[in-house]
Amino acid sequence: MKYGLALFGALLANWLLWSGHFNNPFLIGLGVGSCALCLWLTTRMQIVDEEGAPAHLGVVRVVLYALWLVKEIVRANVVAAKIILAPKMPLRRNLIRVPANQASELGRVIFANSITLTPGTVSVRLQDNEVLVHGLALLETKEQISGGMGERVCRLECGSKCATESDDRGGASQSPQDSETRDAT
């Protein structure tokens, strides 16, 4: 029930935000009706759960994470623009394996999607507790990526620090070859 209410509230807030219709009762009624129809369809399909409507994350933590992510996206845009506008485009395309120490699959997906949202980086593959990241000019190390963004996703996910690789939940073991940055050119 709480996931259904969370999903309905998120759909309605999103509809109001994007439509901008706050004074027309007919249009608001159509928006409420379309959100109710979507909720009915997703409930009938039995996909309203903690992944489809992650109410357990909390509104405050989601908003704080979203604000931080927007700041990181803007910062990465500036860096990408400098690289593109430079006379000799200093590209250092490479692949790097980044440990994903989040407690759940949802946390690891949020982490991989957050990496992809920042310009200049793309999550190529999420497998077990590891994300393969492609970067145009990846200056950060895997520790900086998993430490900064990864720690914030952990706080979003459960309000605490991430589990370490030595946890008994099957942390990703890495060979020296896997942890090195490889040139993808």
mmCIF file with all atom_site columns, C-alpha atoms in Angstrom:
data_model
loop_
_atom_site.group_PDB
_atom_site.id
_atom_site.type_symbol
_atom_site.label_atom_id
_atom_site.label_alt_id
_atom_site.label_comp_id
_atom_site.label_asym_id
_atom_site.label_entity_id
_atom_site.label_seq_id
_atom_site.pdbx_PDB_ins_code
_atom_site.Cartn_x
_atom_site.Cartn_y
_atom_site.Cartn_z
_atom_site.occupancy
_atom_site.B_iso_or_equiv
_atom_site.pdbx_formal_charge
_atom_site.auth_seq_id
_atom_site.auth_comp_id
_atom_site.auth_asym_id
_atom_site.auth_atom_id
_atom_site.pdbx_PDB_model_num
ATOM 1   C CA . MET A 1 1   ? 0.000   0.000   0.000   1.00 0.00 ? 1   MET A CA 1
ATOM 2   C CA . LYS A 1 2   ? 2.753   2.484   0.901   1.00 0.00 ? 2   LYS A CA 1
ATOM 3   C CA . TYR A 1 3   ? 4.552   1.821   -2.385  1.00 0.00 ? 3   TYR A CA 1
ATOM 4   C CA . GLY A 1 4   ? 1.349   2.485   -4.301  1.00 0.00 ? 4   GLY A CA 1
ATOM 5   C CA . LEU A 1 5   ? 0.802   5.762   -2.466  1.00 0.00 ? 5   LEU A CA 1
ATOM 6   C CA . ALA A 1 6   ? 4.430   6.753   -2.983  1.00 0.00 ? 6   ALA A CA 1
ATOM 7   C CA . LEU A 1 7   ? 4.186   5.995   -6.691  1.00 0.00 ? 7   LEU A CA 1
ATOM 8   C CA . PHE A 1 8   ? 0.917   7.912   -7.032  1.00 0.00 ? 8   PHE A CA 1
ATOM 9   C CA . GLY A 1 9   ? 2.399   10.908  -5.183  1.00 0.00 ? 9   GLY A CA 1
ATOM 10  C CA . ALA A 1 10  ? 5.529   10.854  -7.347  1.00 0.00 ? 10  ALA A CA 1
ATOM 11  C CA . LEU A 1 11  ? 3.504   10.586  -10.554 1.00 0.00 ? 11  LEU A CA 1
ATOM 12  C CA . LEU A 1 12  ? 1.197   13.411  -9.509  1.00 0.00 ? 12  LEU A CA 1
ATOM 13  C CA . ALA A 1 13  ? 4.059   15.692  -8.421  1.00 0.00 ? 13  ALA A CA 1
ATOM 14  C CA . ASN A 1 14  ? 5.870   14.979  -11.672 1.00 0.00 ? 14  ASN A CA 1
ATOM 15  C CA . TRP A 1 15  ? 2.744   15.694  -13.715 1.00 0.00 ? 15  TRP A CA 1
ATOM 16  C CA . LEU A 1 16  ? 2.118   18.981  -11.896 1.00 0.00 ? 16  LEU A CA 1
ATOM 17  C CA . LEU A 1 17  ? 5.747   20.026  -12.222 1.00 0.00 ? 17  LEU A CA 1
ATOM 18  C CA . TRP A 1 18  ? 5.944   19.354  -15.949 1.00 0.00 ? 18  TRP A CA 1
ATOM 19  C CA . SER A 1 19  ? 2.468   20.530  -16.917 1.00 0.00 ? 19  SER A CA 1
ATOM 20  C CA . GLY A 1 20  ? 2.464   23.794  -14.976 1.00 0.00 ? 20  GLY A CA 1
ATOM 21  C CA . HIS A 1 21  ? -1.342  23.745  -14.724 1.00 0.00 ? 21  HIS A CA 1
ATOM 22  C CA . PHE A 1 22  ? -2.163  24.731  -11.152 1.00 0.00 ? 22  PHE A CA 1
ATOM 23  C CA . ASN A 1 23  ? -5.350  26.786  -11.712 1.00 0.00 ? 23  ASN A CA 1
ATOM 24  C CA . ASN A 1 24  ? -7.438  24.756  -14.165 1.00 0.00 ? 24  ASN A CA 1
ATOM 25  C CA . PRO A 1 25  ? -9.510  22.151  -12.267 1.00 0.00 ? 25  PRO A CA 1
ATOM 26  C CA . PHE A 1 26  ? -10.381 20.232  -15.455 1.00 0.00 ? 26  PHE A CA 1
ATOM 27  C CA . LEU A 1 27  ? -6.746  19.750  -16.443 1.00 0.00 ? 27  LEU A CA 1
ATOM 28  C CA . ILE A 1 28  ? -5.755  18.888  -12.868 1.00 0.00 ? 28  ILE A CA 1
ATOM 29  C CA . GLY A 1 29  ? -8.544  16.315  -12.844 1.00 0.00 ? 29  GLY A CA 1
ATOM 30  C CA . LEU A 1 30  ? -7.207  14.807  -16.069 1.00 0.00 ? 30  LEU A CA 1
ATOM 31  C CA . GLY A 1 31  ? -3.743  14.664  -14.501 1.00 0.00 ? 31  GLY A CA 1
ATOM 32  C CA . VAL A 1 32  ? -5.078  12.930  -11.384 1.00 0.00 ? 32  VAL A CA 1
ATOM 33  C CA . GLY A 1 33  ? -7.011  10.532  -13.609 1.00 0.00 ? 33  GLY A CA 1
ATOM 34  C CA . SER A 1 34  ? -3.969  9.681   -15.732 1.00 0.00 ? 34  SER A CA 1
ATOM 35  C CA . CYS A 1 35  ? -1.861  9.117   -12.595 1.00 0.00 ? 35  CYS A CA 1
ATOM 36  C CA . ALA A 1 36  ? -4.587  6.882   -11.147 1.00 0.00 ? 36  ALA A CA 1
ATOM 37  C CA . LEU A 1 37  ? -4.748  4.919   -14.422 1.00 0.00 ? 37  LEU A CA 1
ATOM 38  C CA . CYS A 1 38  ? -0.961  4.424   -14.372 1.00 0.00 ? 38  CYS A CA 1
ATOM 39  C CA . LEU A 1 39  ? -1.120  3.288   -10.746 1.00 0.00 ? 39  LEU A CA 1
ATOM 40  C CA . TRP A 1 40  ? -3.931  0.834   -11.561 1.00 0.00 ? 40  TRP A CA 1
ATOM 41  C CA . LEU A 1 41  ? -1.975  -0.589  -14.529 1.00 0.00 ? 41  LEU A CA 1
ATOM 42  C CA . THR A 1 42  ? 1.248   -1.001  -12.558 1.00 0.00 ? 42  THR A CA 1
ATOM 43  C CA . THR A 1 43  ? -0.635  -2.599  -9.662  1.00 0.00 ? 43  THR A CA 1
ATOM 44  C CA . ARG A 1 44  ? -2.370  -4.977  -12.047 1.00 0.00 ? 44  ARG A CA 1
ATOM 45  C CA . MET A 1 45  ? 1.019   -5.861  -13.572 1.00 0.00 ? 45  MET A CA 1
ATOM 46  C CA . GLN A 1 46  ? 2.323   -6.446  -10.019 1.00 0.00 ? 46  GLN A CA 1
ATOM 47  C CA . ILE A 1 47  ? 5.370   -4.213  -10.464 1.00 0.00 ? 47  ILE A CA 1
ATOM 48  C CA . VAL A 1 48  ? 4.708   -1.818  -7.595  1.00 0.00 ? 48  VAL A CA 1
ATOM 49  C CA . ASP A 1 49  ? 7.400   -2.813  -5.115  1.00 0.00 ? 49  ASP A CA 1
ATOM 50  C CA . GLU A 1 50  ? 10.419  -1.307  -3.403  1.00 0.00 ? 50  GLU A CA 1
ATOM 51  C CA . GLU A 1 51  ? 12.312  -1.039  -6.694  1.00 0.00 ? 51  GLU A CA 1
ATOM 52  C CA . GLY A 1 52  ? 9.449   0.378   -8.759  1.00 0.00 ? 52  GLY A CA 1
ATOM 53  C CA . ALA A 1 53  ? 8.447   2.890   -6.082  1.00 0.00 ? 53  ALA A CA 1
ATOM 54  C CA . PRO A 1 54  ? 11.364  3.206   -3.654  1.00 0.00 ? 54  PRO A CA 1
ATOM 55  C CA . ALA A 1 55  ? 9.476   4.867   -0.798  1.00 0.00 ? 55  ALA A CA 1
ATOM 56  C CA . HIS A 1 56  ? 11.997  3.514   1.679   1.00 0.00 ? 56  HIS A CA 1
ATOM 57  C CA . LEU A 1 57  ? 14.666  5.936   0.412   1.00 0.00 ? 57  LEU A CA 1
ATOM 58  C CA . GLY A 1 58  ? 12.918  8.944   1.919   1.00 0.00 ? 58  GLY A CA 1
ATOM 59  C CA . VAL A 1 59  ? 12.023  12.244  0.307   1.00 0.00 ? 59  VAL A CA 1
ATOM 60  C CA . VAL A 1 60  ? 14.672  14.310  2.100   1.00 0.00 ? 60  VAL A CA 1
ATOM 61  C CA . ARG A 1 61  ? 17.532  11.966  1.162   1.00 0.00 ? 61  ARG A CA 1
ATOM 62  C CA . VAL A 1 62  ? 16.354  11.792  -2.474  1.00 0.00 ? 62  VAL A CA 1
ATOM 63  C CA . VAL A 1 63  ? 16.100  15.579  -2.749  1.00 0.00 ? 63  VAL A CA 1
ATOM 64  C CA . LEU A 1 64  ? 19.535  16.116  -1.158  1.00 0.00 ? 64  LEU A CA 1
ATOM 65  C CA . TYR A 1 65  ? 21.094  13.524  -3.456  1.00 0.00 ? 65  TYR A CA 1
ATOM 66  C CA . ALA A 1 66  ? 19.373  15.021  -6.522  1.00 0.00 ? 66  ALA A CA 1
ATOM 67  C CA . LEU A 1 67  ? 20.685  18.499  -5.659  1.00 0.00 ? 67  LEU A CA 1
ATOM 68  C CA . TRP A 1 68  ? 24.209  17.156  -5.204  1.00 0.00 ? 68  TRP A CA 1
ATOM 69  C CA . LEU A 1 69  ? 23.956  15.217  -8.488  1.00 0.00 ? 69  LEU A CA 1
ATOM 70  C CA . VAL A 1 70  ? 22.789  18.323  -10.380 1.00 0.00 ? 70  VAL A CA 1
ATOM 71  C CA . LYS A 1 71  ? 25.834  20.187  -9.030  1.00 0.00 ? 71  LYS A CA 1
ATOM 72  C CA . GLU A 1 72  ? 28.110  17.349  -10.205 1.00 0.00 ? 72  GLU A CA 1
ATOM 73  C CA . ILE A 1 73  ? 26.455  17.294  -13.634 1.00 0.00 ? 73  ILE A CA 1
ATOM 74  C CA . VAL A 1 74  ? 27.030  21.036  -14.055 1.00 0.00 ? 74  VAL A CA 1
ATOM 75  C CA . ARG A 1 75  ? 30.650  20.673  -12.929 1.00 0.00 ? 75  ARG A CA 1
ATOM 76  C CA . ALA A 1 76  ? 31.216  17.774  -15.348 1.00 0.00 ? 76  ALA A CA 1
ATOM 77  C CA . ASN A 1 77  ? 29.625  19.806  -18.167 1.00 0.00 ? 77  ASN A CA 1
ATOM 78  C CA . VAL A 1 78  ? 32.164  22.571  -17.625 1.00 0.00 ? 78  VAL A CA 1
ATOM 79  C CA . VAL A 1 79  ? 35.035  20.071  -17.690 1.00 0.00 ? 79  VAL A CA 1
ATOM 80  C CA . ALA A 1 80  ? 33.667  18.386  -20.844 1.00 0.00 ? 80  ALA A CA 1
ATOM 81  C CA . ALA A 1 81  ? 33.208  21.785  -22.544 1.00 0.00 ? 81  ALA A CA 1
ATOM 82  C CA . LYS A 1 82  ? 36.841  22.705  -21.768 1.00 0.00 ? 82  LYS A CA 1
ATOM 83  C CA . ILE A 1 83  ? 38.018  19.436  -23.288 1.00 0.00 ? 83  ILE A CA 1
ATOM 84  C CA . ILE A 1 84  ? 35.908  19.866  -26.421 1.00 0.00 ? 84  ILE A CA 1
ATOM 85  C CA . LEU A 1 85  ? 36.811  23.537  -26.925 1.00 0.00 ? 85  LEU A CA 1
ATOM 86  C CA . ALA A 1 86  ? 40.541  23.024  -26.379 1.00 0.00 ? 86  ALA A CA 1
ATOM 87  C CA . PRO A 1 87  ? 42.603  23.406  -29.576 1.00 0.00 ? 87  PRO A CA 1
ATOM 88  C CA . LYS A 1 88  ? 44.145  19.934  -29.208 1.00 0.00 ? 88  LYS A CA 1
ATOM 89  C CA . MET A 1 89  ? 41.253  18.132  -27.449 1.00 0.00 ? 89  MET A CA 1
ATOM 90  C CA . PRO A 1 90  ? 43.123  16.359  -24.619 1.00 0.00 ? 90  PRO A CA 1
ATOM 91  C CA . LEU A 1 91  ? 41.165  13.126  -24.817 1.00 0.00 ? 91  LEU A CA 1
ATOM 92  C CA . ARG A 1 92  ? 42.288  10.251  -22.619 1.00 0.00 ? 92  ARG A CA 1
ATOM 93  C CA . ARG A 1 93  ? 39.632  7.677   -23.437 1.00 0.00 ? 93  ARG A CA 1
ATOM 94  C CA . ASN A 1 94  ? 39.852  4.735   -21.108 1.00 0.00 ? 94  ASN A CA 1
ATOM 95  C CA . LEU A 1 95  ? 37.959  2.071   -19.237 1.00 0.00 ? 95  LEU A CA 1
ATOM 96  C CA . ILE A 1 96  ? 38.108  1.715   -15.492 1.00 0.00 ? 96  ILE A CA 1
ATOM 97  C CA . ARG A 1 97  ? 36.509  -0.828  -13.165 1.00 0.00 ? 97  ARG A CA 1
ATOM 98  C CA . VAL A 1 98  ? 34.851  0.859   -10.199 1.00 0.00 ? 98  VAL A CA 1
ATOM 99  C CA . PRO A 1 99  ? 33.686  -1.122  -7.169  1.00 0.00 ? 99  PRO A CA 1
ATOM 100 C CA . ALA A 1 100 ? 29.997  -0.705  -6.356  1.00 0.00 ? 100 ALA A CA 1
ATOM 101 C CA . ASN A 1 101 ? 29.718  -1.260  -2.595  1.00 0.00 ? 101 ASN A CA 1
ATOM 102 C CA . GLN A 1 102 ? 26.026  -0.444  -2.261  1.00 0.00 ? 102 GLN A CA 1
ATOM 103 C CA . ALA A 1 103 ? 23.909  -2.781  -0.156  1.00 0.00 ? 103 ALA A CA 1
ATOM 104 C CA . SER A 1 104 ? 21.207  -3.547  -2.737  1.00 0.00 ? 104 SER A CA 1
ATOM 105 C CA . GLU A 1 105 ? 20.772  -3.934  -6.474  1.00 0.00 ? 105 GLU A CA 1
ATOM 106 C CA . LEU A 1 106 ? 18.745  -0.695  -6.506  1.00 0.00 ? 106 LEU A CA 1
ATOM 107 C CA . GLY A 1 107 ? 21.680  1.162   -4.941  1.00 0.00 ? 107 GLY A CA 1
ATOM 108 C CA . ARG A 1 108 ? 24.107  -0.222  -7.515  1.00 0.00 ? 108 ARG A CA 1
ATOM 109 C CA . VAL A 1 109 ? 21.756  0.774   -10.352 1.00 0.00 ? 109 VAL A CA 1
ATOM 110 C CA . ILE A 1 110 ? 21.424  4.308   -8.936  1.00 0.00 ? 110 ILE A CA 1
ATOM 111 C CA . PHE A 1 111 ? 25.225  4.467   -8.701  1.00 0.00 ? 111 PHE A CA 1
ATOM 112 C CA . ALA A 1 112 ? 25.738  3.303   -12.316 1.00 0.00 ? 112 ALA A CA 1
ATOM 113 C CA . ASN A 1 113 ? 23.037  5.666   -13.622 1.00 0.00 ? 113 ASN A CA 1
ATOM 114 C CA . SER A 1 114 ? 24.568  8.574   -11.701 1.00 0.00 ? 114 SER A CA 1
ATOM 115 C CA . ILE A 1 115 ? 27.916  7.894   -13.352 1.00 0.00 ? 115 ILE A CA 1
ATOM 116 C CA . THR A 1 116 ? 26.238  7.882   -16.772 1.00 0.00 ? 116 THR A CA 1
ATOM 117 C CA . LEU A 1 117 ? 24.381  11.144  -16.051 1.00 0.00 ? 117 LEU A CA 1
ATOM 118 C CA . THR A 1 118 ? 27.637  13.030  -15.536 1.00 0.00 ? 118 THR A CA 1
ATOM 119 C CA . PRO A 1 119 ? 28.957  14.138  -18.951 1.00 0.00 ? 119 PRO A CA 1
ATOM 120 C CA . GLY A 1 120 ? 32.131  12.471  -20.145 1.00 0.00 ? 120 GLY A CA 1
ATOM 121 C CA . THR A 1 121 ? 31.472  9.147   -18.417 1.00 0.00 ? 121 THR A CA 1
ATOM 122 C CA . VAL A 1 122 ? 29.286  6.186   -19.296 1.00 0.00 ? 122 VAL A CA 1
ATOM 123 C CA . SER A 1 123 ? 28.588  3.072   -17.275 1.00 0.00 ? 123 SER A CA 1
ATOM 124 C CA . VAL A 1 124 ? 29.226  0.320   -19.773 1.00 0.00 ? 124 VAL A CA 1
ATOM 125 C CA . ARG A 1 125 ? 28.383  -2.669  -17.611 1.00 0.00 ? 125 ARG A CA 1
ATOM 126 C CA . LEU A 1 126 ? 27.128  -3.332  -14.099 1.00 0.00 ? 126 LEU A CA 1
ATOM 127 C CA . GLN A 1 127 ? 28.051  -6.824  -13.047 1.00 0.00 ? 127 GLN A CA 1
ATOM 128 C CA . ASP A 1 128 ? 27.926  -8.107  -9.477  1.00 0.00 ? 128 ASP A CA 1
ATOM 129 C CA . ASN A 1 129 ? 29.632  -5.428  -7.356  1.00 0.00 ? 129 ASN A CA 1
ATOM 130 C CA . GLU A 1 130 ? 31.535  -3.703  -10.130 1.00 0.00 ? 130 GLU A CA 1
ATOM 131 C CA . VAL A 1 131 ? 30.797  -1.036  -12.741 1.00 0.00 ? 131 VAL A CA 1
ATOM 132 C CA . LEU A 1 132 ? 32.821  -0.757  -15.932 1.00 0.00 ? 132 LEU A CA 1
ATOM 133 C CA . VAL A 1 133 ? 33.075  2.972   -16.720 1.00 0.00 ? 133 VAL A CA 1
ATOM 134 C CA . HIS A 1 134 ? 34.188  4.561   -20.001 1.00 0.00 ? 134 HIS A CA 1
ATOM 135 C CA . GLY A 1 135 ? 35.501  8.108   -19.803 1.00 0.00 ? 135 GLY A CA 1
ATOM 136 C CA . LEU A 1 136 ? 36.595  10.711  -22.325 1.00 0.00 ? 136 LEU A CA 1
ATOM 137 C CA . ALA A 1 137 ? 39.240  12.151  -20.044 1.00 0.00 ? 137 ALA A CA 1
ATOM 138 C CA . LEU A 1 138 ? 38.841  10.219  -16.837 1.00 0.00 ? 138 LEU A CA 1
ATOM 139 C CA . LEU A 1 139 ? 41.110  11.955  -14.360 1.00 0.00 ? 139 LEU A CA 1
ATOM 140 C CA . GLU A 1 140 ? 39.510  10.456  -11.267 1.00 0.00 ? 140 GLU A CA 1
ATOM 141 C CA . THR A 1 141 ? 40.679  7.139   -9.930  1.00 0.00 ? 141 THR A CA 1
ATOM 142 C CA . LYS A 1 142 ? 38.338  4.300   -9.115  1.00 0.00 ? 142 LYS A CA 1
ATOM 143 C CA . GLU A 1 143 ? 38.710  5.146   -5.420  1.00 0.00 ? 143 GLU A CA 1
ATOM 144 C CA . GLN A 1 144 ? 37.614  8.753   -6.015  1.00 0.00 ? 144 GLN A CA 1
ATOM 145 C CA . ILE A 1 145 ? 34.548  7.683   -8.014  1.00 0.00 ? 145 ILE A CA 1
ATOM 146 C CA . SER A 1 146 ? 33.453  4.940   -5.652  1.00 0.00 ? 146 SER A CA 1
ATOM 147 C CA . GLY A 1 147 ? 34.383  7.047   -2.624  1.00 0.00 ? 147 GLY A CA 1
ATOM 148 C CA . GLY A 1 148 ? 32.554  10.256  -3.551  1.00 0.00 ? 148 GLY A CA 1
ATOM 149 C CA . MET A 1 149 ? 29.527  9.278   -5.556  1.00 0.00 ? 149 MET A CA 1
ATOM 150 C CA . GLY A 1 150 ? 29.395  5.752   -4.187  1.00 0.00 ? 150 GLY A CA 1
ATOM 151 C CA . GLU A 1 151 ? 29.312  6.945   -0.588  1.00 0.00 ? 151 GLU A CA 1
ATOM 152 C CA . ARG A 1 152 ? 26.518  9.396   -1.366  1.00 0.00 ? 152 ARG A CA 1
ATOM 153 C CA . VAL A 1 153 ? 24.460  6.639   -2.991  1.00 0.00 ? 153 VAL A CA 1
ATOM 154 C CA . CYS A 1 154 ? 24.996  4.516   0.124   1.00 0.00 ? 154 CYS A CA 1
ATOM 155 C CA . ARG A 1 155 ? 23.731  7.346   2.322   1.00 0.00 ? 155 ARG A CA 1
ATOM 156 C CA . LEU A 1 156 ? 20.747  7.727   -0.007  1.00 0.00 ? 156 LEU A CA 1
ATOM 157 C CA . GLU A 1 157 ? 20.098  4.015   0.086   1.00 0.00 ? 157 GLU A CA 1
ATOM 158 C CA . CYS A 1 158 ? 20.308  3.296   3.785   1.00 0.00 ? 158 CYS A CA 1
ATOM 159 C CA . GLY A 1 159 ? 21.467  6.439   5.553   1.00 0.00 ? 159 GLY A CA 1
ATOM 160 C CA . SER A 1 160 ? 24.803  4.881   6.531   1.00 0.00 ? 160 SER A CA 1
ATOM 161 C CA . LYS A 1 161 ? 28.218  4.162   5.124   1.00 0.00 ? 161 LYS A CA 1
ATOM 162 C CA . CYS A 1 162 ? 28.827  1.550   2.453   1.00 0.00 ? 162 CYS A CA 1
ATOM 163 C CA . ALA A 1 163 ? 29.880  -1.954  3.206   1.00 0.00 ? 163 ALA A CA 1
ATOM 164 C CA . THR A 1 164 ? 33.549  -2.648  2.642   1.00 0.00 ? 164 THR A CA 1
ATOM 165 C CA . GLU A 1 165 ? 34.917  -5.192  0.229   1.00 0.00 ? 165 GLU A CA 1
ATOM 166 C CA . SER A 1 166 ? 35.638  -7.522  3.117   1.00 0.00 ? 166 SER A CA 1
ATOM 167 C CA . ASP A 1 167 ? 31.950  -7.929  3.894   1.00 0.00 ? 167 ASP A CA 1
ATOM 168 C CA . ASP A 1 168 ? 30.522  -11.385 3.738   1.00 0.00 ? 168 ASP A CA 1
ATOM 169 C CA . ARG A 1 169 ? 27.950  -10.305 1.140   1.00 0.00 ? 169 ARG A CA 1
ATOM 170 C CA . GLY A 1 170 ? 30.359  -11.175 -1.670  1.00 0.00 ? 170 GLY A CA 1
ATOM 171 C CA . GLY A 1 171 ? 32.383  -8.058  -2.406  1.00 0.00 ? 171 GLY A CA 1
ATOM 172 C CA . ALA A 1 172 ? 34.044  -7.955  -5.777  1.00 0.00 ? 172 ALA A CA 1
ATOM 173 C CA . SER A 1 173 ? 37.522  -9.345  -5.705  1.00 0.00 ? 173 SER A CA 1
ATOM 174 C CA . GLN A 1 174 ? 39.859  -7.619  -8.080  1.00 0.00 ? 174 GLN A CA 1
ATOM 175 C CA . SER A 1 175 ? 43.021  -8.825  -9.667  1.00 0.00 ? 175 SER A CA 1
ATOM 176 C CA . PRO A 1 176 ? 45.809  -6.298  -10.325 1.00 0.00 ? 176 PRO A CA 1
ATOM 177 C CA . GLN A 1 177 ? 45.010  -6.456  -14.035 1.00 0.00 ? 177 GLN A CA 1
ATOM 178 C CA . ASP A 1 178 ? 41.317  -5.625  -13.446 1.00 0.00 ? 178 ASP A CA 1
ATOM 179 C CA . SER A 1 179 ? 42.050  -2.622  -11.272 1.00 0.00 ? 179 SER A CA 1
ATOM 180 C CA . GLU A 1 180 ? 44.365  -0.945  -13.756 1.00 0.00 ? 180 GLU A CA 1
ATOM 181 C CA . THR A 1 181 ? 43.130  1.671   -16.154 1.00 0.00 ? 181 THR A CA 1
ATOM 182 C CA . ARG A 1 182 ? 43.259  0.471   -19.731 1.00 0.00 ? 182 ARG A CA 1
ATOM 183 C CA . ASP A 1 183 ? 43.507  2.658   -22.782 1.00 0.00 ? 183 ASP A CA 1
ATOM 184 C CA . ALA A 1 184 ? 40.487  2.116   -25.049 1.00 0.00 ? 184 ALA A CA 1
ATOM 185 C CA . THR A 1 185 ? 41.795  3.867   -28.129 1.00 0.00 ? 185 THR A CA 1
#
